[in-house]
CSV table of C-alpha atoms in Angstrom, one decimal:
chain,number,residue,atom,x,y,z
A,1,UNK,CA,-19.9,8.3,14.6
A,2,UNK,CA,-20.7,5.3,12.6
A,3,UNK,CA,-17.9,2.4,12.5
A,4,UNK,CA,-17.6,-1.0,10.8
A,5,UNK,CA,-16.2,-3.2,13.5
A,6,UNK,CA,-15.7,-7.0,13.2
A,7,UNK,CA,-15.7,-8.3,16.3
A,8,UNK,CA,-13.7,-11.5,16.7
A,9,UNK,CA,-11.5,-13.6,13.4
A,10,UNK,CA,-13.5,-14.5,10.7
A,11,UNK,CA,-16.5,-12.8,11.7
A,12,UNK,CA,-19.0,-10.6,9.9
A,13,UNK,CA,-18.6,-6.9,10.1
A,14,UNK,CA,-21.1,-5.0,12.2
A,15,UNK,CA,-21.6,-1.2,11.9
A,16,UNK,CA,-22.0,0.4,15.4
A,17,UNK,CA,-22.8,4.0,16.4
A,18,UNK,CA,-19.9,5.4,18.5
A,19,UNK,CA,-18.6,8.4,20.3
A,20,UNK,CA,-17.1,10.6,17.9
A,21,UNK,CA,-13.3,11.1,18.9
A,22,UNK,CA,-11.3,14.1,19.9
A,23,UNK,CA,-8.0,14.7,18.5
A,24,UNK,CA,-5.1,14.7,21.4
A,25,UNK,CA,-1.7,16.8,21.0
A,26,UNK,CA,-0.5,16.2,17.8
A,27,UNK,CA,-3.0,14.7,16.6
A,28,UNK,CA,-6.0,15.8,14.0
A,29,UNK,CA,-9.6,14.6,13.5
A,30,UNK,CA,-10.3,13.5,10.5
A,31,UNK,CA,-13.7,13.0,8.9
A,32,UNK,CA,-13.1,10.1,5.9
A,33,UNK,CA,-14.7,10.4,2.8
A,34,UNK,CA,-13.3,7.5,2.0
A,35,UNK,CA,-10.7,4.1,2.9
A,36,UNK,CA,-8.6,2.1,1.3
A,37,UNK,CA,-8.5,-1.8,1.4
A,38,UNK,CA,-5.4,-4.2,1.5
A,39,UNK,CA,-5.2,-7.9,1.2
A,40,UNK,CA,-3.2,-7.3,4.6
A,41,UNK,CA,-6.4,-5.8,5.9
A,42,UNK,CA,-8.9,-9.3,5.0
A,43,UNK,CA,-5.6,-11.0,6.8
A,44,UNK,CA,-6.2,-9.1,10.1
A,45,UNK,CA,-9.9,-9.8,10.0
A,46,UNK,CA,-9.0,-13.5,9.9
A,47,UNK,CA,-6.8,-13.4,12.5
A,48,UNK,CA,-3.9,-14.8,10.3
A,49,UNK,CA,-1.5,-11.5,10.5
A,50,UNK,CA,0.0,-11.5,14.2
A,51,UNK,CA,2.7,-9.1,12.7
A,52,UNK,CA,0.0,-6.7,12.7
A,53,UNK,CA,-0.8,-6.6,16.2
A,54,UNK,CA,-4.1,-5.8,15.7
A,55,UNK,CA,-6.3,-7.6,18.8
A,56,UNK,CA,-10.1,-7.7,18.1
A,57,UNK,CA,-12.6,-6.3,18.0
A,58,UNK,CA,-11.5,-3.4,16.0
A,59,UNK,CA,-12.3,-1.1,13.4
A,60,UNK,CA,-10.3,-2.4,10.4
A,61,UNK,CA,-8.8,-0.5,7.6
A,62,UNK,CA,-5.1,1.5,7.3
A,63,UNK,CA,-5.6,3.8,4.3
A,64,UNK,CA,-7.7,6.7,4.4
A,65,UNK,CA,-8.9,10.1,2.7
A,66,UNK,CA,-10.5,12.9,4.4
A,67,UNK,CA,-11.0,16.4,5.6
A,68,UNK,CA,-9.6,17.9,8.6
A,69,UNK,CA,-12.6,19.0,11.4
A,70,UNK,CA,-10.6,19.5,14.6
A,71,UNK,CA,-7.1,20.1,15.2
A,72,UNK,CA,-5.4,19.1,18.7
A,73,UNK,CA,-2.8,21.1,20.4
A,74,UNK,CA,1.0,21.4,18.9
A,75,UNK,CA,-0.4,20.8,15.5
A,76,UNK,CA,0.7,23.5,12.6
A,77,UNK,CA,0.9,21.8,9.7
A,78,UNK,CA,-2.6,21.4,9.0
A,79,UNK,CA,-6.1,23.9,9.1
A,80,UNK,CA,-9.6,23.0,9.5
A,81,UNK,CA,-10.8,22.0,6.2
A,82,UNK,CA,-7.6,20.8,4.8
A,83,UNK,CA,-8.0,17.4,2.2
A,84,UNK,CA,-5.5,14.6,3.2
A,85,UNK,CA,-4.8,11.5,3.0
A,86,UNK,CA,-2.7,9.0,5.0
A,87,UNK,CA,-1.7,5.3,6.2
A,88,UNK,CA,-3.0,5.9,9.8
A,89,UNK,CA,-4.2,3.0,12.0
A,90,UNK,CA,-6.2,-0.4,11.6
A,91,UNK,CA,-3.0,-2.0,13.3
A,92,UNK,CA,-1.1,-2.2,16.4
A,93,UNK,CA,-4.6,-1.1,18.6
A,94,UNK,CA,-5.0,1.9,16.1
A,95,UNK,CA,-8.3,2.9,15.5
A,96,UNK,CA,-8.8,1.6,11.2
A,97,UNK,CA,-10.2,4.0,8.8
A,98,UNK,CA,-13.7,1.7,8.0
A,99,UNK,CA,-15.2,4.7,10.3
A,100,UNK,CA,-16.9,8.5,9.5
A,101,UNK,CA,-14.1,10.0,12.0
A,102,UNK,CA,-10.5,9.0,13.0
A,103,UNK,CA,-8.4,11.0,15.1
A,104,UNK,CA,-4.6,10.5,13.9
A,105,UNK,CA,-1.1,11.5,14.4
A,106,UNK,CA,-0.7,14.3,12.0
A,107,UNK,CA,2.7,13.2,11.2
A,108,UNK,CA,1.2,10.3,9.1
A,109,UNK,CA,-0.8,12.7,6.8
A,110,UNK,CA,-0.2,14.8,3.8
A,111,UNK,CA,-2.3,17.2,1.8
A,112,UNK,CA,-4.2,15.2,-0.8
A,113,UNK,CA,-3.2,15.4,-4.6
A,114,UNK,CA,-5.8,18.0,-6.0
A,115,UNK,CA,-6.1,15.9,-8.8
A,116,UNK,CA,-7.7,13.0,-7.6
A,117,UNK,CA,-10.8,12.1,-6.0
A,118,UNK,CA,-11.5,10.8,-2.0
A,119,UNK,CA,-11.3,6.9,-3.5
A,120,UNK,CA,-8.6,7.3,-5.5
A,121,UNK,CA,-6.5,8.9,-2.9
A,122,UNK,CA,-7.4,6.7,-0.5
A,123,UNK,CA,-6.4,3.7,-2.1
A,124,UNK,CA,-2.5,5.1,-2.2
A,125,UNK,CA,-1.0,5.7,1.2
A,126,UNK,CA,-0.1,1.8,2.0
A,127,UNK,CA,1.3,1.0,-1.2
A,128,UNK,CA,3.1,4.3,-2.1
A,129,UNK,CA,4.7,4.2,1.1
A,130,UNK,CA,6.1,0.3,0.7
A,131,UNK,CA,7.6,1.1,-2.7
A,132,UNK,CA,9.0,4.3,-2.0
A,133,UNK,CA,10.6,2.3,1.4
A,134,UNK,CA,12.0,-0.3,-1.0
A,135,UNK,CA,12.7,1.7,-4.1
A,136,UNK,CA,14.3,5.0,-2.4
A,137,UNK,CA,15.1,4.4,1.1
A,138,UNK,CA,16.8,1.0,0.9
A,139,UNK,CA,17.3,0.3,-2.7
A,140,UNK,CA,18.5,3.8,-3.6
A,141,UNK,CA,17.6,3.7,-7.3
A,142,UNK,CA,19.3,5.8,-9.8
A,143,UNK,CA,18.4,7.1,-13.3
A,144,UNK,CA,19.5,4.7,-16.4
A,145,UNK,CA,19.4,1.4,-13.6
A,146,UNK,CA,17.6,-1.5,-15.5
A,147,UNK,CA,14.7,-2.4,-13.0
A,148,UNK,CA,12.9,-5.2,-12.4
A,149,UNK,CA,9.7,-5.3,-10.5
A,150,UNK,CA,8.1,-9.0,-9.5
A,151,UNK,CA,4.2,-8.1,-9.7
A,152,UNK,CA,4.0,-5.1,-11.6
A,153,UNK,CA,0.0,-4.9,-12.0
A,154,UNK,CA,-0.4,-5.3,-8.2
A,155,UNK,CA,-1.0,-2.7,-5.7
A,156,UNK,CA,2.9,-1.8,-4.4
A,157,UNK,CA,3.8,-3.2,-8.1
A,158,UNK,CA,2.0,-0.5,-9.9
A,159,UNK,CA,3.2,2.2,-7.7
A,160,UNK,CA,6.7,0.9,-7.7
A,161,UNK,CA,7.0,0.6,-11.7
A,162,UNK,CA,5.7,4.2,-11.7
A,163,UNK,CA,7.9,5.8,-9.1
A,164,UNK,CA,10.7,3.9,-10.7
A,165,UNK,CA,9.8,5.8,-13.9
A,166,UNK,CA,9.7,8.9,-13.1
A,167,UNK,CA,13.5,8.4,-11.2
A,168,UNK,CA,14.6,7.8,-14.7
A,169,UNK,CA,15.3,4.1,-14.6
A,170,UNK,CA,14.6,1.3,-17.5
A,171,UNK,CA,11.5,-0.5,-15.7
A,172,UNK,CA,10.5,-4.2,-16.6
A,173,UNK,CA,7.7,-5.8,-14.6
A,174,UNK,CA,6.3,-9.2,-14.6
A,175,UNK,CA,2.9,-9.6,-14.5
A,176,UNK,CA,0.3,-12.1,-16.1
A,177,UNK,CA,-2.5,-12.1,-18.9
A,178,UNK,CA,-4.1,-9.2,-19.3
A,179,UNK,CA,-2.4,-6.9,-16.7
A,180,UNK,CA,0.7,-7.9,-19.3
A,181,UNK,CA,-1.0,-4.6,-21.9
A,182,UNK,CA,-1.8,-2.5,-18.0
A,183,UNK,CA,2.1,-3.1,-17.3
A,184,UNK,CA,2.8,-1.6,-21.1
A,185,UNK,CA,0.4,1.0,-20.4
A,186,UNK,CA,2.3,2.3,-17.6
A,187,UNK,CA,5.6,2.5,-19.5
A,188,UNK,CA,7.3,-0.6,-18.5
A,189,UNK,CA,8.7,-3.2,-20.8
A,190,UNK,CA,6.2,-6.0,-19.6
A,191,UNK,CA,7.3,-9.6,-18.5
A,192,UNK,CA,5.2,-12.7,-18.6
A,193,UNK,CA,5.8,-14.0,-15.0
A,194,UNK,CA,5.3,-17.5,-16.0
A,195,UNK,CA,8.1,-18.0,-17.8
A,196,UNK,CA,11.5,-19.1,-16.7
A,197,UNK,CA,13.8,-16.5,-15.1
A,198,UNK,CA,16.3,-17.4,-17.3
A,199,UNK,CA,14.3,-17.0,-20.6
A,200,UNK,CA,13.4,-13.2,-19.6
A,201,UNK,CA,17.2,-12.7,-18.6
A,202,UNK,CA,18.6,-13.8,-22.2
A,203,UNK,CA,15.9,-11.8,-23.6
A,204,UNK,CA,16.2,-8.7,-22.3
A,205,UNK,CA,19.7,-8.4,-20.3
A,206,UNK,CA,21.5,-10.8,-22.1
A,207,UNK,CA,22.2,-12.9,-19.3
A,208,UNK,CA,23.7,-10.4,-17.3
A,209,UNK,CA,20.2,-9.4,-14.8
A,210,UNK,CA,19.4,-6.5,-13.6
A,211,UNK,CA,21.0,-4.1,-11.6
A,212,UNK,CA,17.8,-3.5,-9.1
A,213,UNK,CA,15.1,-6.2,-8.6
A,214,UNK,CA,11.7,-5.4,-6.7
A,215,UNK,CA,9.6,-8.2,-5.1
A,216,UNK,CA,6.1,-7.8,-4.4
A,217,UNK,CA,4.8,-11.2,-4.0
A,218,UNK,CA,7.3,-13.2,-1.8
A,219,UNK,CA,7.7,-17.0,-1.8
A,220,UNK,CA,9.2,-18.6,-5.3
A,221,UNK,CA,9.3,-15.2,-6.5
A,222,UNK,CA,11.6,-14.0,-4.1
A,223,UNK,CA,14.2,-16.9,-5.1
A,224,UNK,CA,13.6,-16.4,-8.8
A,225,UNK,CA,14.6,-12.5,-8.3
A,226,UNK,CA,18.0,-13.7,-6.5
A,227,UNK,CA,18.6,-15.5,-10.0
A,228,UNK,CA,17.3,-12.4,-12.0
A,229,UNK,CA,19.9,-9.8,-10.1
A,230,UNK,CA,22.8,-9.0,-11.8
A,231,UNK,CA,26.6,-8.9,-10.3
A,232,UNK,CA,26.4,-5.9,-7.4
A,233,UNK,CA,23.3,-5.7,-8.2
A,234,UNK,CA,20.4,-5.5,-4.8
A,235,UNK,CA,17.0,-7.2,-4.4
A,236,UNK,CA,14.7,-5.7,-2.0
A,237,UNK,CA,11.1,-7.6,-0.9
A,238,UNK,CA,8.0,-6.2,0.9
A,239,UNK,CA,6.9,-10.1,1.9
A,240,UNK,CA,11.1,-11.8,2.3
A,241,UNK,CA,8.8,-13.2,5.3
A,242,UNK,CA,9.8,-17.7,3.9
A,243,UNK,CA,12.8,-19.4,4.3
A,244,UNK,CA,15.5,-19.2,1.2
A,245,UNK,CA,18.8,-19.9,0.1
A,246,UNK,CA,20.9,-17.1,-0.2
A,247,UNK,CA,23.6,-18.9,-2.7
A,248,UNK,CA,22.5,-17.4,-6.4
A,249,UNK,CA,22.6,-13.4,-4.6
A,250,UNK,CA,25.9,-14.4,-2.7
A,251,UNK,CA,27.5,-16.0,-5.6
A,252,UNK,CA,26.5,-12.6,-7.6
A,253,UNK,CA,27.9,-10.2,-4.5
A,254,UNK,CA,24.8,-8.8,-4.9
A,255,UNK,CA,22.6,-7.8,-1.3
A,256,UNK,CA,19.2,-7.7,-0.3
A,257,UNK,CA,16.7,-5.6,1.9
A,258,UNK,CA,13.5,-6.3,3.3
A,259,UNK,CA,10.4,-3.5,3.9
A,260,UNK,CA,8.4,-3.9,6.9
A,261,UNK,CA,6.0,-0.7,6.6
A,262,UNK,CA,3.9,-1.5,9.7
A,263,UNK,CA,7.0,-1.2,12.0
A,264,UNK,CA,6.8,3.1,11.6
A,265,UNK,CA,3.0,2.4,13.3
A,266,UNK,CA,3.7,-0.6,15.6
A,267,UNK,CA,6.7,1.0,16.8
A,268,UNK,CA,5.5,5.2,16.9
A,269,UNK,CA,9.1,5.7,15.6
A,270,UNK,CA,9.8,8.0,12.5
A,271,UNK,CA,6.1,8.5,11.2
A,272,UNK,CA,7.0,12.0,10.3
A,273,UNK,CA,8.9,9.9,7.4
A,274,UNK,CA,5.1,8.9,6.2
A,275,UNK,CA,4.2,12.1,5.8
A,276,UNK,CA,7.5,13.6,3.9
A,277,UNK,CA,7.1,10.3,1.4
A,278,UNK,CA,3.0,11.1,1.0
A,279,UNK,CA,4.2,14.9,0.3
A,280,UNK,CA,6.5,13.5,-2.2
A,281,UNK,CA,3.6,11.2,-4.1
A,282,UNK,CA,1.4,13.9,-4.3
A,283,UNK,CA,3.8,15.9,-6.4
A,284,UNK,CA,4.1,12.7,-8.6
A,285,UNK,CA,0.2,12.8,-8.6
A,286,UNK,CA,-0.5,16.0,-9.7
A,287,UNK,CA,2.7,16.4,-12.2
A,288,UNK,CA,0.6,13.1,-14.1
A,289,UNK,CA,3.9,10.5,-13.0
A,290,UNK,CA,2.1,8.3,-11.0
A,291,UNK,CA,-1.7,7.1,-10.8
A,292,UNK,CA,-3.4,4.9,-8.9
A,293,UNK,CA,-5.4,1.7,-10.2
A,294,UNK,CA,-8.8,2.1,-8.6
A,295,UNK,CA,-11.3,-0.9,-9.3
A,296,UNK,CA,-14.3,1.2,-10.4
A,297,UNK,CA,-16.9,-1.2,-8.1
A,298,UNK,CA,-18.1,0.9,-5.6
A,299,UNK,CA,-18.5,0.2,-2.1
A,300,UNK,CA,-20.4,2.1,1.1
A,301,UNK,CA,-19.6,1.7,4.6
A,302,UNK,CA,-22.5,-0.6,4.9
A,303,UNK,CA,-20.7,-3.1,2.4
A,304,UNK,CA,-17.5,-3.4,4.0
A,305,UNK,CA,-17.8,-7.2,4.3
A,306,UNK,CA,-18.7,-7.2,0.2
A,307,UNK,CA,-15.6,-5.2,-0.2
A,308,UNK,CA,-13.2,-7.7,1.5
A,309,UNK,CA,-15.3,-10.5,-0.4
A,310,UNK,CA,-13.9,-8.3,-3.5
A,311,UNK,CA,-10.4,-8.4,-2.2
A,312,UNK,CA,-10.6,-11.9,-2.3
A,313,UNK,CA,-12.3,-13.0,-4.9
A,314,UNK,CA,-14.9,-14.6,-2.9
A,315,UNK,CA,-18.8,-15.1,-2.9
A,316,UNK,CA,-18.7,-14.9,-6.3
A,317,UNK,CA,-17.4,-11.2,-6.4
A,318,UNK,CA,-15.4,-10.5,-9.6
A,319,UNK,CA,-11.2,-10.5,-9.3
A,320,UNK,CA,-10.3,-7.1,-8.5
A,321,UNK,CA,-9.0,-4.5,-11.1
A,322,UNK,CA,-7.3,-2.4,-9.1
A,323,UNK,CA,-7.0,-1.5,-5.0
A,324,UNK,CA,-11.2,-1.2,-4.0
A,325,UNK,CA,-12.6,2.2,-1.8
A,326,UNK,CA,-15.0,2.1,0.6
A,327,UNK,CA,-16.8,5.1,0.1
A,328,UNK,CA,-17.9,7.0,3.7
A,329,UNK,CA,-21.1,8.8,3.5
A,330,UNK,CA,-20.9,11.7,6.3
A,331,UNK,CA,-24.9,10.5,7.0
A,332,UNK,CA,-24.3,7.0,6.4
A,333,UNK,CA,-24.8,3.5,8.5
A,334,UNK,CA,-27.7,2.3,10.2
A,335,UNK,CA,-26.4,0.6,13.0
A,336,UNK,CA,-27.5,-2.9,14.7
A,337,UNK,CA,-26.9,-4.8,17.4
A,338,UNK,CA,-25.1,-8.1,17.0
């Protein structure tokens, strides 16, 4: 098989031809049409994301979309020539999805939504999972909460305003310039995130906050949503990684949760929760609740590096507009030495 590898931090991505891999019990061979990028992904290829555990060189990437071709023994769930789609490797010594063929655990897939392309699904399993972590399993939101979510345009902040949606609650979600009219679009009341926490409180809670607070982006924004909670209220965080003071959520009797999504991988401990939480997206999908932002620039396995540059914002690529796809052509890559 062809594989984008990079082979030490910082360093180029090379495309290599490899032995195609054969699924083990419980596992299933996937071939990938097509695999998601993170920011956390360009993190690991610098060598800046030791939480990851991801020593190099490696083949990069955690999101994928495919087609089963090969099932190992003790798998039932899945048949040769099922679509899926799944967070499966790239960390923790995994084998990444920037590769024709991955064998995975099949407890991390799920059937694919029927409505949506290779790209599109490939671009969900990462972020889906973290705001469903945060949202459902730790935050247990009900209908009729008010909900905040810090980052509402991004790629767990799009997903999360949607999922929070279609559980009946009042979403608001901060965002800036133009992804302001992409927050309306979705259905949330939209936030300028540039404005003082307090201003957006008298506005649209009188004062009082909200009763469940999401925070995708970490740092200053993770103290400004202790401020936004209301009374009993909870804030959850997918980056709670920085030192804070805990006064503003103690003084409301209010708590707080953190997501770390890699542990389920790192760890091998409940990944069959991937899969029940990718099973539950795709009914979202295909019932029209939740859609993913795709950047429409398209990207082949021999532009990997171009895609991370697009990640980025780098080398003059444009700022992304949605999560970016790297397309995987069954007869693609021309591999080199290097």
């Amino acid at each position: 098989m062809t594989a984008a590898i990079v082979k030490a931090a910082n360093a180029a991505f090379v495309l290599r031809e490899l032995a195609r891999p054969e699924p083990g019990p419980g596992q299933v061979l996937v071939q990938i049409g097509a695999s998601g990028t993170n920011p956390l992904d360009t993190k690991i290829r610098a060598g800046e994301a030791p939480h990851a555990q991801q020593p190099l060189p490696a083949i990069l990437g955690m999101d994928l979309a495919g087609t089963v071709v090969a099932i190992g023994e003790g798998v039932t769930e899945f048949q040769i020539g099922d679509a899926v789609f799944g967070l499966t490797g790239g960390v923790g010594g995994l084998q990444g999805s920037h590769a024709q063929f991955a064998a995975v655990d099949a407890r991390l897939l799920a059937r694919k939504p029927r409505s949506l392309s290779m790209r599109q699904a490939s671009v969900l399993p990462l972020v889906v999972i973290t705001a469903w972590e945060g949202l459902i399993d730790r935050a247990q939101i009900r209908a009729g909460q008010t909900v905040l979510i810090q980052g509402g345009a991004g790629g767990v902040g799009h997903v999360a305003v949607q999922i929070a949606l279609a559980r009946g609650a009042k979403v608001f979600a901060t965002a800036l310039g133009d992804d302001l009219d992409y927050v309306r679009s979705l259905g949330a009341t939209p936030i300028d995130g540039s404005i003082a926490v307090e201003a957006y409180l008298a506005e649209h809670t009188g004062g009082m906050g909200f009763d469940l607070v999401y925070d995708t982006i970490g740092g200053p924004v993770l103290d400004a949503s202790f401020r936004a909670v209301k009374r009993f209220g909870h804030v959850v965080s997918c980056l709670g990684w920085g030192t804070h003071k805990l006064a503003p959520l103690s003084f409301k009797q209010a708590t707080y949760s953190g997501v770390f999504t890699l542990h389920t991988l790192l760890a091998d401990e409940g990944r069959g929760h991937f899969g029940e939480i990718l099973t539950e997206a795709r009914a979202l999908v295909d019932a029209g609740k939740l859609v993913p932002r795709l950047d429409p620039r398209s990207f082949s396995i021999e532009e990997v590096g171009a895609a991370y540059d697009a990640v980025l914002g780098l080398n003059g690529a444009a700022r992304q507009q949605g999560k970016i796809a790297i397309t995987i052509d069954p007869q693609s890559g021309h591999p080199q030495r290097g």
